[in-house]
């Protein structure tokens, strides 16, 4: 069964439901926004084909956001991946960081998210191919990850309802948001990992679709978090006028892709000014998307035409003509502008005659014969006296099947030539008309008139020549016997015209012989001179024809070289736009070498651009050589300064892009191991590490008994980095549920009221859970756990008080209570006797202070802290979120 349709007229949910009820097996393909997604149905459940390379990375990010995998565990797994030759998830499972069930559930969750995206798009089509497997190249199906069709449909329906609310705040995937508040304004229970990721990537430039790509979250998740923060006024949508200004700034900084995304949102908001379309054209041009660039250039030209700026419109159309010669619309407009205002094109490279002929040929190829003939007639009317062009245009009209237009143009030009008494030219045109329309009215009379006007001139001229030659021969013969005839031959022999001919000076050679002939008019030598003159004239004619041929060849070669120069220049500008300076330099040099248009060279200045790039690269190379010399001599501080100088002054040089900057890392205490992400072996303090430019590197120090210290280092910001290691807490644990309040302590146990309605007892020595009990009847805590003579006292939101036994959590008694339990603000300062205090910091640092406030010891916890309580017998418990740590001060603390 083949089933196709449009999701604009039928819901995808109905399609799924119909296929599942009929227990069909096959592939359902959804095409949306140029993408193609396939889902496989096996009659009972749904299987999602996934990319074996890209999809596990999404699953990994999902697990990290859920707190299932720590950064340290991931770093160890990635370091082991090349050795074990397995993917990261498999390595994490082997390290027992996560279980196979957790990974499988994460796979299913991510697959469900991908499928939910399909239900939200109404501008899509679908096709069901029964009993066919997916065709997606590189996609795999894993039978372990089956999805329930009923569950998918229910959740999809719920999300579709949510989309209605979301679209009120996030109307498009091109929306751009900017931060207006702090993430702390979001309540803790709503501030999940997805919201933190979205908030961290908001920069006032990235649109929604870029946030989806950057965070790896689904479109629904990103849009929902944005709507949530927009509703709290933590973020706001960037207005149109700011978007266009930021797009201009991005283009100025050579960030064409980011600028283009902003401009697309501007167009979506209704921007139609020529300057916005011009920015879009420049962005597309920088990305080498010539078709889109020409489309926006054409919009600019149309706007200028509507405003009456014909010259400005013509300049834009000329730009489109250079970028895309096949753009018929712009070429038509150029011909129209030229017919209306030819003076403007006199200072340009535009060849109206050639362009008109090419346009006619293009229109004919497109089947627009009527438009082609209209252009022919208009162009010929502009050149009524040009017989050569009229002949060409007439040939084109005949080829286009418009003999009437051809005859009309030829007759018009021929009549004009006849009125100017150019009978030979008119005769040729009339004869061409006769070859097209022999019965044309009045044609024979015009041809006879031209022939009569031309014939006598030809006959008389020929008779005169023959008469003169005959007379000269007779006279020469008569005087041949005279002595001075011999003298004439002697003088003629002295005249050497061949040297002048070889130099190409035919006028001088012919003039010399003509002067001799005038000096000795009635001699046989004069007849010989005249014969030589005719020979030289024939040779001159052949020479001029050859020169003309060579001139045409040279002109063609010159034009070819100029076109090649302009092409190299355009490519060089594009490479310059993406900071590929070496390629740009070669392009500009070739443009200088090939160009022969002085005006083009003066306007575009490729030589000056080449010199500027060459100076820039030379200075960068000089600094890099100094850097290498300092590095060889182990002058690391100087090498760092030179690297920073190179980056600051010449960031686009090839040497700067591949630069590695030395950074000195020192650990305190000195016996700690120093690790750098991406480097396999650890270092000993102090260490010089080479960090790649453009990335913030993670550097950490490890030591037994101390908390791992980690810093993010931008190598160009500092040379010396010192990592001070604090003590590690004596015991660290993570509670299964989130505590709502600081605990109550009794008999070496801490009692927590947790968010899932459970009362949990923790052993303060091992931090292991001793027991856990849910509150009865789905009750929830109204305040912290208290201790009285009956046991553990718990106040609930339903205004009840319940007592539990501290030993096992059994319920002891309950009663109604209308008074709200007292609450005190949690404190991070714990007093240990009269002399010592443990002060915790929200960033996870704990300091032991003496009576005068001097710090005697420090600890570093693996997470944030919110509360601290003293433990009977010494020490304290600190916690934040699900984190729980036990700190036991040094022995001198009790002195």
PDB file of C-alpha atoms in Angstrom, residues 70-79 665-669 672-685 687 689 691 696-703 707-713 721-725:
ATOM      1  CA  UNK A  70      30.185  14.143  35.214  1.00  0.00           C
ATOM      2  CA  UNK A  71      32.757  16.106  33.260  1.00  0.00           C
ATOM      3  CA  UNK A  72      35.597  14.166  34.881  1.00  0.00           C
ATOM      4  CA  UNK A  73      34.092  10.806  33.947  1.00  0.00           C
ATOM      5  CA  UNK A  74      33.540  11.965  30.398  1.00  0.00           C
ATOM      6  CA  UNK A  75      37.137  13.182  30.114  1.00  0.00           C
ATOM      7  CA  UNK A  76      38.453   9.808  31.327  1.00  0.00           C
ATOM      8  CA  UNK A  77      36.191   7.947  28.921  1.00  0.00           C
ATOM      9  CA  UNK A  78      37.294  10.032  25.968  1.00  0.00           C
ATOM     10  CA  UNK A  79      40.938   9.497  26.889  1.00  0.00           C
ATOM     11  CA  UNK A 665      51.140  26.229  35.126  1.00  0.00           C
ATOM     12  CA  UNK A 666      52.124  25.963  38.792  1.00  0.00           C
ATOM     13  CA  UNK A 667      50.384  23.824  41.402  1.00  0.00           C
ATOM     14  CA  UNK A 668      50.364  24.427  45.156  1.00  0.00           C
ATOM     15  CA  UNK A 669      51.405  22.028  46.668  1.00  0.00           C
ATOM     16  CA  UNK A 672      50.316  17.674  42.365  1.00  0.00           C
ATOM     17  CA  UNK A 673      49.842  16.284  38.856  1.00  0.00           C
ATOM     18  CA  UNK A 674      48.838  18.796  36.196  1.00  0.00           C
ATOM     19  CA  UNK A 675      46.467  17.665  33.427  1.00  0.00           C
ATOM     20  CA  UNK A 676      45.404  19.467  30.286  1.00  0.00           C
ATOM     21  CA  UNK A 677      42.428  18.415  28.167  1.00  0.00           C
ATOM     22  CA  UNK A 678      43.574  16.858  24.920  1.00  0.00           C
ATOM     23  CA  UNK A 679      47.032  15.950  26.269  1.00  0.00           C
ATOM     24  CA  UNK A 680      47.488  12.324  27.296  1.00  0.00           C
ATOM     25  CA  UNK A 681      50.376  12.522  29.796  1.00  0.00           C
ATOM     26  CA  UNK A 682      50.207  14.612  32.993  1.00  0.00           C
ATOM     27  CA  UNK A 683      52.828  17.246  33.904  1.00  0.00           C
ATOM     28  CA  UNK A 684      54.721  17.986  37.067  1.00  0.00           C
ATOM     29  CA  UNK A 685      54.617  21.441  38.592  1.00  0.00           C
ATOM     30  CA  UNK A 687      54.991  22.955  33.726  1.00  0.00           C
ATOM     31  CA  UNK A 689      52.134  23.651  28.290  1.00  0.00           C
ATOM     32  CA  UNK A 691      47.834  25.570  24.238  1.00  0.00           C
ATOM     33  CA  UNK A 696      39.746  27.980  26.141  1.00  0.00           C
ATOM     34  CA  UNK A 697      41.647  25.031  27.602  1.00  0.00           C
ATOM     35  CA  UNK A 698      40.712  23.187  30.790  1.00  0.00           C
ATOM     36  CA  UNK A 699      43.679  22.756  33.156  1.00  0.00           C
ATOM     37  CA  UNK A 700      43.340  20.805  36.364  1.00  0.00           C
ATOM     38  CA  UNK A 701      45.576  19.755  39.246  1.00  0.00           C
ATOM     39  CA  UNK A 702      45.138  16.475  41.124  1.00  0.00           C
ATOM     40  CA  UNK A 703      46.676  15.248  44.379  1.00  0.00           C
ATOM     41  CA  UNK A 707      40.164  18.335  45.940  1.00  0.00           C
ATOM     42  CA  UNK A 708      40.828  18.522  42.242  1.00  0.00           C
ATOM     43  CA  UNK A 709      41.296  22.137  41.199  1.00  0.00           C
ATOM     44  CA  UNK A 710      40.219  23.075  37.668  1.00  0.00           C
ATOM     45  CA  UNK A 711      40.501  26.345  35.757  1.00  0.00           C
ATOM     46  CA  UNK A 712      39.603  27.452  32.254  1.00  0.00           C
ATOM     47  CA  UNK A 713      42.561  29.152  30.589  1.00  0.00           C
ATOM     48  CA  UNK A 721      48.489  30.146  36.035  1.00  0.00           C
ATOM     49  CA  UNK A 722      48.603  28.973  39.655  1.00  0.00           C
ATOM     50  CA  UNK A 723      46.275  26.289  40.989  1.00  0.00           C
ATOM     51  CA  UNK A 724      45.918  26.203  44.764  1.00  0.00           C
ATOM     52  CA  UNK A 725      44.627  22.817  45.901  1.00  0.00           C
TER      53      UNK A 725
END
